[in-house]
Amino acid sequence: MRTEVAVVGLGPVGGVLASLLAAAGVDVTVVEPTTDVFPVPRAVALDDEVLRFLASVPALPPVQTVGRPRAELVTGGGRLIAAMDFDGARNGHPGLGFFHQPTLESQLRSLLDGRVLADAVVSIHQAADDVELRLASGSTLTARYVVGCDGASSTVRGSQSVAFPGRTLPRPWLVVDAVGKPIADTFRYVCDPAAPAVSMPVPGGHRWETMRTGSREYSPHVPVGLTVTRSVEYTFSARTAEQWRVGRVLLAGDAAHVMPPFAGQGLGAGLRDVAALWWRLVAALQGVDELDGYESERRPHVRAMTRTALLAGAVVQTRSRPAAVAVRGALKAAGLTPWFRRGGLRPRDRRLVPNVRVDVAGDVRRLDGWLPFGEYADLRLTGSRQVAIGDVVGTDLDGWLLQLLRRRDGAVRVRPDRVLT
Ligand SMILES: Cc1cc2nc3c(=O)[nH]c(=O)nc-3n(C[C@H](O)[C@H](O)[C@H](O)COP(=O)(O)OP(=O)(O)OC[C@H]3O[C@@H](n4cnc5c(N)ncnc54)[C@H](O)[C@@H]3O)c2cc1C
């Protein structure tokens, strides 16, 4: 069997990549051994940049989120030390939202109906013009490009002998999900040296993540009105593949990098990979190979996000009491600065064009709703508040696009992933 692009793994990263390629008219085949979604919600938090990207996937229902875009650092007794408020207005989505990963995965599986081979890749062999995938069933699949979205223990990465250096955190964490009456609407880092924890709202319930501090049984206090649906222990790692491209084989998502969940960005990083990769693959199939730009563009952002996740983890996992007092003092001081309060610790993608509200003859949509799918777009200043988006002329109701255009001599070019060139 032949295909243009083989996507290995139908987690959220492979699912979004394959959906975008299919919408762009690419002959894409997904190889995935499981026939049902992984039922447990792993990722729960997404930021405005990633929510905006998901909203650009044709036919994918809007991702439903709950919670306030705020993270609080509190003492073991629940006293507020500092807080961060994440503003997502420039992207048109909440700066932080909590969603249900299995729902997203089932929606992606429906979109990809008929394109999935229920099989597993066991080995990969590259030739000059294509790649042969050997499958567990004994059959083969030949593709022009292969993207390994097969998770942290990626067979694709292993088949290309790509190392996955990094480190594993010393202590495991217990993740407890419960359904029932919502008890809080913000993300909380509990900076308690005796019982480091994080806690957050999830659609229809709540999640606690608690660090194991000794050999005793440990579990959060689950209030009346909530019922525990699962309780799993994880040991988190921070690792990045040494190479994300070997010839016609690429890596994305957890196959390329993993980070502890303390910044809520592991899946976000994988989806940002897809944003940077899918249209490059479409171009490569048409003879324009800019695929090397994928890794060079994404690696620094993943490095910065991993650093942020490790820093947040180090703060919450502080075990000695004197160190915890010092950390609390530093957080209190930081919490007085506007930079910290605005969530400045989280790396932002400043290259995204602001997703302003644009009024075209009374039809008000976000800029993304006026941009063509899968193409570059030219934006020009045509009046005091008027902008031209290709042939469409409208009014920028928020003003951020106008400011940008004035700074850039009245014209900018936007890539298919809404990044300014
Ligand atoms: C407790 C916890 C909390 C988290 N919280 C967050 C959060 O709040 N926000 C966030 O952004 N991220 C979070 N993450 C991280 C996030 O869940 C992952 O980054 C994300 O699920 C990775 O998606 P993926 O598609 O890359 O890989 P996966 O979801 O692992 O999918 C890989 C797929 O590949 C398939 N596969 C494997 N081997 C093969 C093979 N040989 N052939 C074919 N298919 C194969 C598998 O069956 C699977 O379907 C959290 C993770 C954990 C564990």
Short mmCIF file of C-alpha atoms and ligand atoms in Angstrom, two decimals:
data_model
loop_
_atom_site.label_atom_id
_atom_site.label_comp_id
_atom_site.label_asym_id
_atom_site.label_seq_id
_atom_site.Cartn_x
_atom_site.Cartn_y
_atom_site.Cartn_z
CA MET A 1 0.00 0.00 0.00
CA ARG A 2 1.23 3.52 -0.82
CA THR A 3 0.45 6.90 0.73
CA GLU A 4 1.94 10.39 0.62
CA VAL A 5 2.32 10.88 4.38
CA ALA A 6 2.20 8.15 7.01
CA VAL A 7 1.38 9.45 10.48
CA VAL A 8 2.40 6.91 13.12
CA GLY A 9 0.23 7.15 16.23
CA LEU A 10 -3.28 8.54 16.68
CA GLY A 11 -2.90 10.43 19.93
CA PRO A 12 -3.93 14.10 19.88
CA VAL A 13 -0.74 15.14 18.05
CA GLY A 14 -1.02 12.56 15.25
CA GLY A 15 -4.77 13.16 15.04
CA VAL A 16 -4.46 16.93 14.54
CA LEU A 17 -1.59 16.55 12.07
CA ALA A 18 -3.45 13.98 9.97
CA SER A 19 -6.67 16.05 10.03
CA LEU A 20 -4.87 19.14 8.73
CA LEU A 21 -3.04 17.19 6.02
CA ALA A 22 -6.30 15.54 4.93
CA ALA A 23 -8.04 18.95 4.81
CA ALA A 24 -5.21 20.21 2.61
CA GLY A 25 -5.86 17.38 0.15
CA VAL A 26 -2.87 15.22 1.11
CA ASP A 27 -3.18 11.44 0.86
CA VAL A 28 -2.49 10.66 4.52
CA THR A 29 -2.62 7.31 6.31
CA VAL A 30 -2.53 6.94 10.08
CA VAL A 31 -1.15 3.78 11.68
CA GLU A 32 -2.52 3.15 15.17
CA PRO A 33 -2.89 -0.19 16.96
CA THR A 34 -5.62 0.79 19.45
CA THR A 35 -9.22 0.98 18.29
CA ASP A 36 -10.46 3.13 21.19
CA VAL A 37 -9.18 6.38 22.64
CA PHE A 38 -6.95 6.22 25.69
CA PRO A 39 -9.78 6.81 28.23
CA VAL A 40 -7.79 8.69 30.88
CA PRO A 41 -7.45 12.46 30.65
CA ARG A 42 -3.73 13.15 30.71
CA ALA A 43 -3.53 16.72 29.41
CA VAL A 44 -6.09 19.06 30.93
CA ALA A 45 -4.62 22.56 30.50
CA LEU A 46 -4.20 24.43 27.23
CA ASP A 47 -3.28 28.07 26.64
CA ASP A 48 -4.74 30.64 24.26
CA GLU A 49 -2.09 30.07 21.57
CA VAL A 50 -2.80 26.35 21.42
CA LEU A 51 -6.59 26.79 21.67
CA ARG A 52 -6.35 29.23 18.77
CA PHE A 53 -4.43 26.67 16.72
CA LEU A 54 -6.99 23.93 17.48
CA ALA A 55 -9.76 26.31 16.37
CA SER A 56 -8.06 26.46 12.95
CA VAL A 57 -8.43 22.71 12.30
CA PRO A 58 -11.22 22.34 9.71
CA ALA A 59 -14.32 20.46 10.93
CA LEU A 60 -12.98 19.96 14.47
CA PRO A 61 -15.70 20.98 16.97
CA PRO A 62 -14.68 23.89 19.25
CA VAL A 63 -12.71 22.68 22.28
CA GLN A 64 -14.83 23.24 25.40
CA THR A 65 -12.90 24.55 28.39
CA VAL A 66 -13.70 25.37 32.01
CA GLY A 67 -11.94 27.40 34.71
CA ARG A 68 -10.50 30.86 35.10
CA PRO A 69 -7.25 31.79 33.30
CA ARG A 70 -5.45 32.17 36.61
CA ALA A 71 -2.81 30.20 38.54
CA GLU A 72 -2.39 30.67 42.28
CA LEU A 73 0.54 29.71 44.49
CA VAL A 74 -0.77 28.90 47.96
CA THR A 75 0.61 27.60 51.27
CA GLY A 76 -0.32 24.20 52.68
CA GLY A 77 -3.02 26.02 54.65
CA GLY A 78 -4.44 27.54 51.45
CA ARG A 79 -3.13 31.11 52.02
CA LEU A 80 -2.40 32.97 48.75
CA ILE A 81 1.32 33.66 48.17
CA ALA A 82 1.15 35.01 44.60
CA ALA A 83 -1.01 34.70 41.50
CA MET A 84 -0.68 34.87 37.72
CA ASP A 85 -3.49 35.94 35.38
CA PHE A 86 -3.15 34.85 31.78
CA ASP A 87 -4.67 37.16 29.20
CA GLY A 88 -5.50 35.51 25.89
CA ALA A 89 -7.37 38.43 24.30
CA ARG A 90 -4.85 38.93 21.47
CA ASN A 91 -5.45 35.33 20.40
CA GLY A 92 -9.20 35.41 20.99
CA HIS A 93 -9.19 32.49 23.48
CA PRO A 94 -8.88 32.09 27.26
CA GLY A 95 -5.26 32.54 28.44
CA LEU A 96 -5.66 29.18 30.21
CA GLY A 97 -8.50 26.66 29.93
CA PHE A 98 -9.11 23.13 31.19
CA PHE A 99 -10.43 20.55 28.72
CA HIS A 100 -11.14 16.82 28.36
CA GLN A 101 -8.45 15.07 26.28
CA PRO A 102 -10.47 11.87 25.51
CA THR A 103 -13.24 14.02 23.96
CA LEU A 104 -10.71 15.74 21.68
CA GLU A 105 -9.23 12.36 20.72
CA SER A 106 -12.64 10.83 19.85
CA GLN A 107 -13.50 13.85 17.71
CA LEU A 108 -10.21 13.46 15.85
CA ARG A 109 -10.84 9.74 15.34
CA SER A 110 -14.24 10.55 13.77
CA LEU A 111 -12.64 13.10 11.42
CA LEU A 112 -10.10 10.50 10.31
CA ASP A 113 -12.55 7.67 9.74
CA GLY A 114 -11.37 5.62 6.75
CA ARG A 115 -7.76 6.84 6.93
CA VAL A 116 -6.60 4.71 9.87
CA LEU A 117 -4.80 1.36 9.61
CA ALA A 118 -5.40 -0.60 12.80
CA ASP A 119 -1.81 -1.82 13.04
CA ALA A 120 1.51 -0.99 14.69
CA VAL A 121 4.76 0.02 13.05
CA VAL A 122 7.61 -2.31 13.91
CA SER A 123 10.42 -1.01 11.69
CA ILE A 124 11.19 1.66 9.12
CA HIS A 125 13.53 1.60 6.11
CA GLN A 126 14.40 4.73 4.14
CA ALA A 127 15.23 4.76 0.42
CA ALA A 128 16.12 7.80 -1.69
CA ASP A 129 12.54 8.78 -2.61
CA ASP A 130 10.34 7.02 -0.09
CA VAL A 131 10.13 5.18 3.20
CA GLU A 132 8.89 1.64 3.86
CA LEU A 133 7.07 0.92 7.12
CA ARG A 134 6.82 -2.70 8.26
CA LEU A 135 3.72 -3.36 10.32
CA ALA A 136 2.98 -5.84 13.10
CA SER A 137 0.43 -7.62 10.85
CA GLY A 138 3.23 -8.45 8.39
CA SER A 139 2.10 -5.97 5.72
CA THR A 140 4.01 -2.91 4.54
CA LEU A 141 3.14 0.72 3.86
CA THR A 142 5.23 2.95 1.59
CA ALA A 143 5.14 6.72 2.13
CA ARG A 144 6.97 9.78 0.83
CA TYR A 145 7.20 11.14 4.38
CA VAL A 146 6.66 9.58 7.80
CA VAL A 147 5.88 11.47 11.00
CA GLY A 148 6.36 9.64 14.28
CA CYS A 149 3.63 10.83 16.66
CA ASP A 150 3.88 7.58 18.59
CA GLY A 151 4.47 8.95 22.06
CA ALA A 152 7.32 8.97 24.55
CA SER A 153 8.56 5.44 23.81
CA SER A 154 8.44 6.09 20.05
CA THR A 155 9.24 3.14 17.77
CA VAL A 156 9.83 5.62 14.95
CA ARG A 157 12.47 7.47 16.99
CA GLY A 158 14.10 4.17 17.95
CA SER A 159 14.08 2.92 14.34
CA GLN A 160 16.20 5.92 13.32
CA SER A 161 18.59 5.43 16.30
CA VAL A 162 17.80 8.92 17.61
CA ALA A 163 18.79 9.38 21.27
CA PHE A 164 16.31 10.84 23.80
CA PRO A 165 18.52 12.47 26.44
CA GLY A 166 17.22 14.22 29.55
CA ARG A 167 16.29 13.32 33.07
CA THR A 168 13.61 11.67 35.13
CA LEU A 169 12.31 13.40 38.26
CA PRO A 170 13.26 11.54 41.45
CA ARG A 171 9.83 11.21 43.05
CA PRO A 172 6.58 9.88 41.57
CA TRP A 173 3.35 11.84 41.58
CA LEU A 174 -0.14 10.52 42.16
CA VAL A 175 -2.74 11.88 39.72
CA VAL A 176 -6.34 11.68 40.99
CA ASP A 177 -9.33 12.61 38.81
CA ALA A 178 -12.80 13.01 40.30
CA VAL A 179 -16.20 13.83 38.81
CA GLY A 180 -19.00 15.74 40.47
CA LYS A 181 -19.65 19.17 41.84
CA PRO A 182 -16.89 21.65 40.82
CA ILE A 183 -14.97 22.85 43.89
CA ALA A 184 -12.59 25.45 42.43
CA ASP A 185 -12.13 27.34 39.20
CA THR A 186 -8.39 28.09 39.30
CA PHE A 187 -5.14 26.17 38.98
CA ARG A 188 -3.31 25.96 42.33
CA TYR A 189 0.29 25.16 43.18
CA VAL A 190 0.29 24.03 46.82
CA CYS A 191 3.75 25.02 48.10
CA ASP A 192 3.72 22.77 51.17
CA PRO A 193 7.11 21.14 51.91
CA ALA A 194 5.27 18.30 53.71
CA ALA A 195 2.86 17.60 50.81
CA PRO A 196 3.69 19.30 47.48
CA ALA A 197 0.67 19.26 45.19
CA VAL A 198 -1.14 20.92 42.31
CA SER A 199 -4.87 21.01 41.82
CA MET A 200 -7.12 22.21 39.03
CA PRO A 201 -10.69 22.22 37.73
CA VAL A 202 -11.51 19.80 34.90
CA PRO A 203 -14.75 19.59 32.89
CA GLY A 204 -17.28 17.99 35.23
CA GLY A 205 -14.94 17.63 38.19
CA HIS A 206 -11.50 18.20 39.65
CA ARG A 207 -7.89 16.90 39.48
CA TRP A 208 -5.26 16.64 42.20
CA GLU A 209 -1.61 15.80 41.58
CA THR A 210 0.32 14.99 44.75
CA MET A 211 4.01 14.18 45.15
CA ARG A 212 4.96 10.99 46.98
CA THR A 213 7.01 12.16 49.95
CA GLY A 214 7.55 8.85 51.75
CA SER A 215 6.60 5.21 51.60
CA ARG A 216 3.20 5.78 53.23
CA GLU A 217 -0.08 5.72 51.30
CA TYR A 218 -0.86 9.22 50.11
CA SER A 219 -3.94 10.70 48.54
CA PRO A 220 -5.69 14.04 48.44
CA HIS A 221 -8.71 14.86 50.55
CA VAL A 222 -11.64 14.43 48.15
CA PRO A 223 -14.62 16.53 49.32
CA VAL A 224 -18.16 15.19 49.51
CA GLY A 225 -19.91 15.60 46.16
CA LEU A 226 -16.97 14.30 44.10
CA THR A 227 -16.29 10.67 43.13
CA VAL A 228 -12.79 9.48 42.21
CA THR A 229 -12.72 8.00 38.71
CA ARG A 230 -9.04 7.15 38.57
CA SER A 231 -5.87 7.34 40.53
CA VAL A 232 -2.54 6.71 38.75
CA GLU A 233 1.07 7.18 39.78
CA TYR A 234 3.42 8.79 37.21
CA THR A 235 7.14 9.47 37.22
CA PHE A 236 7.72 12.56 35.08
CA SER A 237 10.65 13.18 32.74
CA ALA A 238 12.14 16.04 30.76
CA ARG A 239 13.69 14.73 27.53
CA THR A 240 14.20 15.99 23.99
CA ALA A 241 15.14 13.92 20.95
CA GLU A 242 18.59 14.72 19.59
CA GLN A 243 17.21 15.07 16.05
CA TRP A 244 13.62 15.64 14.93
CA ARG A 245 14.29 14.86 11.27
CA VAL A 246 16.20 12.02 9.71
CA GLY A 247 15.75 12.28 5.93
CA ARG A 248 12.08 11.65 5.21
CA VAL A 249 11.23 10.69 8.79
CA LEU A 250 10.17 13.36 11.30
CA LEU A 251 9.15 13.33 14.96
CA ALA A 252 6.43 15.36 16.70
CA GLY A 253 4.76 15.53 20.12
CA ASP A 254 5.90 13.24 22.93
CA ALA A 255 7.99 11.29 20.41
CA ALA A 256 10.17 14.41 20.07
CA HIS A 257 10.01 15.79 23.64
CA VAL A 258 8.45 15.22 27.03
CA MET A 259 8.28 17.58 29.99
CA PRO A 260 6.72 17.39 33.47
CA PRO A 261 3.15 18.73 33.49
CA PHE A 262 3.79 21.60 35.94
CA ALA A 263 3.40 24.27 33.27
CA GLY A 264 0.52 22.41 31.53
CA GLN A 265 2.39 22.48 28.21
CA GLY A 266 3.36 18.92 27.12
CA LEU A 267 0.52 18.47 24.66
CA GLY A 268 0.65 22.19 23.89
CA ALA A 269 4.25 21.71 22.74
CA GLY A 270 3.19 18.77 20.54
CA LEU A 271 0.39 20.79 18.95
CA ARG A 272 2.78 23.69 18.33
CA ASP A 273 4.99 21.14 16.51
CA VAL A 274 2.04 20.28 14.27
CA ALA A 275 1.36 23.99 13.61
CA ALA A 276 4.95 24.42 12.40
CA LEU A 277 5.06 21.14 10.47
CA TRP A 278 1.86 20.43 8.55
CA TRP A 279 2.09 23.16 5.90
CA ARG A 280 5.83 22.48 5.48
CA LEU A 281 4.92 18.88 4.66
CA VAL A 282 2.33 20.05 2.11
CA ALA A 283 5.00 22.28 0.51
CA ALA A 284 7.57 19.45 0.56
CA LEU A 285 5.14 17.20 -1.33
CA GLN A 286 4.94 19.99 -3.93
CA GLY A 287 8.74 20.09 -4.21
CA VAL A 288 9.59 22.92 -1.77
CA ASP A 289 11.52 21.30 1.07
CA GLU A 290 11.74 23.69 4.03
CA LEU A 291 11.41 20.87 6.54
CA ASP A 292 14.72 21.68 8.22
CA GLY A 293 13.09 24.91 9.45
CA TYR A 294 10.69 22.80 11.54
CA GLU A 295 13.20 21.64 14.15
CA SER A 296 15.27 24.84 14.20
CA GLU A 297 12.10 26.85 14.85
CA ARG A 298 10.52 24.56 17.44
CA ARG A 299 13.53 23.41 19.49
CA PRO A 300 14.21 26.75 21.30
CA HIS A 301 10.54 27.07 22.29
CA VAL A 302 10.46 23.50 23.63
CA ARG A 303 13.69 24.20 25.55
CA ALA A 304 12.14 27.35 27.10
CA MET A 305 8.87 25.56 27.98
CA THR A 306 10.75 22.63 29.52
CA ARG A 307 12.78 25.09 31.62
CA THR A 308 9.55 26.76 32.79
CA ALA A 309 7.97 23.38 33.66
CA LEU A 310 11.09 22.33 35.60
CA LEU A 311 11.20 25.67 37.43
CA ALA A 312 7.52 25.44 38.41
CA GLY A 313 8.17 21.84 39.51
CA ALA A 314 11.21 22.87 41.58
CA VAL A 315 9.19 25.59 43.34
CA VAL A 316 6.30 23.32 44.24
CA GLN A 317 8.54 20.34 45.13
CA THR A 318 10.68 22.25 47.66
CA ARG A 319 11.00 19.88 50.63
CA SER A 320 13.14 21.61 53.25
CA ARG A 321 11.29 24.06 55.51
CA PRO A 322 13.99 26.81 55.44
CA ALA A 323 14.15 26.57 51.63
CA ALA A 324 10.34 26.71 51.47
CA VAL A 325 10.35 29.90 53.56
CA ALA A 326 12.92 31.47 51.20
CA VAL A 327 10.94 30.36 48.13
CA ARG A 328 7.75 31.80 49.61
CA GLY A 329 9.51 35.14 50.21
CA ALA A 330 10.82 35.19 46.64
CA LEU A 331 7.37 34.34 45.24
CA LYS A 332 5.75 37.07 47.32
CA ALA A 333 8.25 39.63 45.98
CA ALA A 334 7.83 38.35 42.41
CA GLY A 335 4.05 38.45 42.84
CA LEU A 336 4.24 42.22 43.31
CA THR A 337 5.64 42.73 39.80
CA PRO A 338 3.24 43.25 36.87
CA TRP A 339 5.43 40.93 34.73
CA PHE A 340 4.88 37.98 37.10
CA ARG A 341 1.21 38.78 37.66
CA ARG A 342 0.66 38.75 33.88
CA GLY A 343 2.14 35.24 33.69
CA GLY A 344 5.46 36.47 32.26
CA LEU A 345 7.18 33.21 33.25
CA ARG A 346 5.35 31.38 30.47
CA PRO A 347 7.15 31.74 27.11
CA ARG A 348 4.86 33.40 24.55
CA ASP A 349 4.93 33.11 20.77
CA ARG A 350 5.37 36.76 19.84
CA ARG A 351 5.44 35.92 16.13
CA LEU A 352 1.69 35.21 15.92
CA VAL A 353 -0.38 37.87 14.15
CA PRO A 354 -2.95 39.31 16.63
CA ASN A 355 -6.28 37.55 16.14
CA VAL A 356 -8.29 40.79 16.22
CA ARG A 357 -12.01 41.14 15.56
CA VAL A 358 -12.50 42.28 11.97
CA ASP A 359 -15.77 43.80 10.75
CA VAL A 360 -16.39 43.25 7.03
CA ALA A 361 -19.68 44.96 6.07
CA GLY A 362 -21.28 44.05 9.42
CA ASP A 363 -19.94 40.47 9.49
CA VAL A 364 -17.65 40.42 12.57
CA ARG A 365 -15.18 37.54 12.83
CA ARG A 366 -11.75 37.04 14.28
CA LEU A 367 -8.93 37.62 11.77
CA ASP A 368 -8.34 33.84 11.58
CA GLY A 369 -11.87 33.50 10.23
CA TRP A 370 -10.93 35.70 7.27
CA LEU A 371 -7.55 34.09 6.53
CA PRO A 372 -7.40 31.43 3.80
CA PHE A 373 -6.75 27.84 4.95
CA GLY A 374 -3.26 26.52 4.22
CA GLU A 375 -2.01 29.58 2.36
CA TYR A 376 0.18 32.59 2.99
CA ALA A 377 -1.83 35.83 3.32
CA ASP A 378 -0.88 39.46 2.69
CA LEU A 379 -2.36 42.05 5.07
CA ARG A 380 -2.25 45.76 4.23
CA LEU A 381 -3.28 49.03 5.82
CA THR A 382 -5.84 50.70 3.57
CA GLY A 383 -7.31 53.45 5.76
CA SER A 384 -7.20 54.85 9.28
CA ARG A 385 -8.89 51.71 10.71
CA GLN A 386 -9.22 49.65 7.52
CA VAL A 387 -7.15 46.58 6.70
CA ALA A 388 -7.06 44.49 3.54
CA ILE A 389 -6.81 40.72 4.03
CA GLY A 390 -6.05 39.62 0.49
CA ASP A 391 -9.06 40.97 -1.44
CA VAL A 392 -11.28 41.43 1.64
CA VAL A 393 -11.35 44.87 3.34
CA GLY A 394 -12.54 45.29 6.92
CA THR A 395 -12.23 47.31 10.13
CA ASP A 396 -9.91 46.21 12.93
CA LEU A 397 -12.15 46.60 16.00
CA ASP A 398 -9.33 45.97 18.49
CA GLY A 399 -6.56 48.06 16.95
CA TRP A 400 -3.65 45.63 17.49
CA LEU A 401 -3.39 44.73 13.81
CA LEU A 402 -3.48 48.41 12.86
CA GLN A 403 -0.63 49.10 15.31
CA LEU A 404 1.38 46.23 13.86
CA LEU A 405 0.82 47.37 10.28
CA ARG A 406 1.81 50.94 11.13
CA ARG A 407 5.06 49.66 12.67
CA ARG A 408 5.75 47.51 9.58
CA ASP A 409 5.26 50.16 6.83
CA GLY A 410 1.66 49.17 6.22
CA ALA A 411 2.07 45.55 5.10
CA VAL A 412 2.78 42.12 6.62
CA ARG A 413 2.79 38.54 5.35
CA VAL A 414 1.30 35.73 7.45
CA ARG A 415 2.23 32.04 7.08
CA PRO A 416 -0.47 29.32 7.05
CA ASP A 417 0.14 28.85 10.81
CA ARG A 418 -0.64 32.58 11.46
CA VAL A 419 3.02 33.38 12.14
CA LEU A 420 4.34 36.67 10.73
CA THR A 421 7.12 36.17 8.16
C1 LIG B 1 -0.53 13.32 34.40
C2 LIG B 1 -0.29 14.09 33.13
C3 LIG B 1 -0.79 15.38 33.03
C4 LIG B 1 -0.59 16.12 31.88
N1 LIG B 1 -1.10 17.38 31.81
C5 LIG B 1 -0.90 18.11 30.68
C6 LIG B 1 -1.52 19.39 30.56
O1 LIG B 1 -2.24 19.84 31.44
N2 LIG B 1 -1.31 20.09 29.40
C7 LIG B 1 -0.55 19.59 28.37
O2 LIG B 1 -0.39 20.28 27.35
N3 LIG B 1 0.02 18.35 28.45
C8 LIG B 1 -0.15 17.60 29.58
N4 LIG B 1 0.36 16.33 29.66
C9 LIG B 1 1.11 15.79 28.51
C10 LIG B 1 0.20 15.24 27.40
O3 LIG B 1 -0.75 14.35 27.92
C11 LIG B 1 1.04 14.55 26.32
O4 LIG B 1 2.07 15.44 25.94
C12 LIG B 1 0.19 14.18 25.11
O5 LIG B 1 -0.84 13.29 25.43
C13 LIG B 1 1.09 13.56 24.04
O6 LIG B 1 0.34 13.34 22.88
P1 LIG B 1 0.97 12.54 21.66
O7 LIG B 1 -0.10 12.49 20.63
O8 LIG B 1 2.31 13.09 21.31
O9 LIG B 1 1.29 11.07 22.23
P2 LIG B 1 0.28 9.98 22.83
O10 LIG B 1 -0.97 10.59 23.32
O11 LIG B 1 1.10 9.17 23.76
O12 LIG B 1 -0.12 9.11 21.55
C14 LIG B 1 0.78 8.21 20.95
C15 LIG B 1 -0.03 7.22 20.11
O13 LIG B 1 0.91 6.43 19.36
C16 LIG B 1 0.42 5.08 19.35
N5 LIG B 1 1.59 4.20 19.09
C17 LIG B 1 2.58 3.89 19.97
N6 LIG B 1 3.46 3.05 19.35
C18 LIG B 1 3.01 2.85 18.09
C19 LIG B 1 3.48 2.09 16.98
N7 LIG B 1 4.59 1.35 17.06
N8 LIG B 1 2.79 2.12 15.81
C20 LIG B 1 1.66 2.89 15.71
N9 LIG B 1 1.15 3.62 16.75
C21 LIG B 1 1.82 3.59 17.91
C22 LIG B 1 -0.20 4.90 20.72
O14 LIG B 1 -1.13 3.82 20.74
C23 LIG B 1 -0.87 6.25 20.93
O15 LIG B 1 -2.19 6.27 20.47
C24 LIG B 1 0.16 15.56 30.81
C25 LIG B 1 0.65 14.25 30.89
C26 LIG B 1 0.42 13.52 32.04
C27 LIG B 1 0.94 12.12 32.12
#
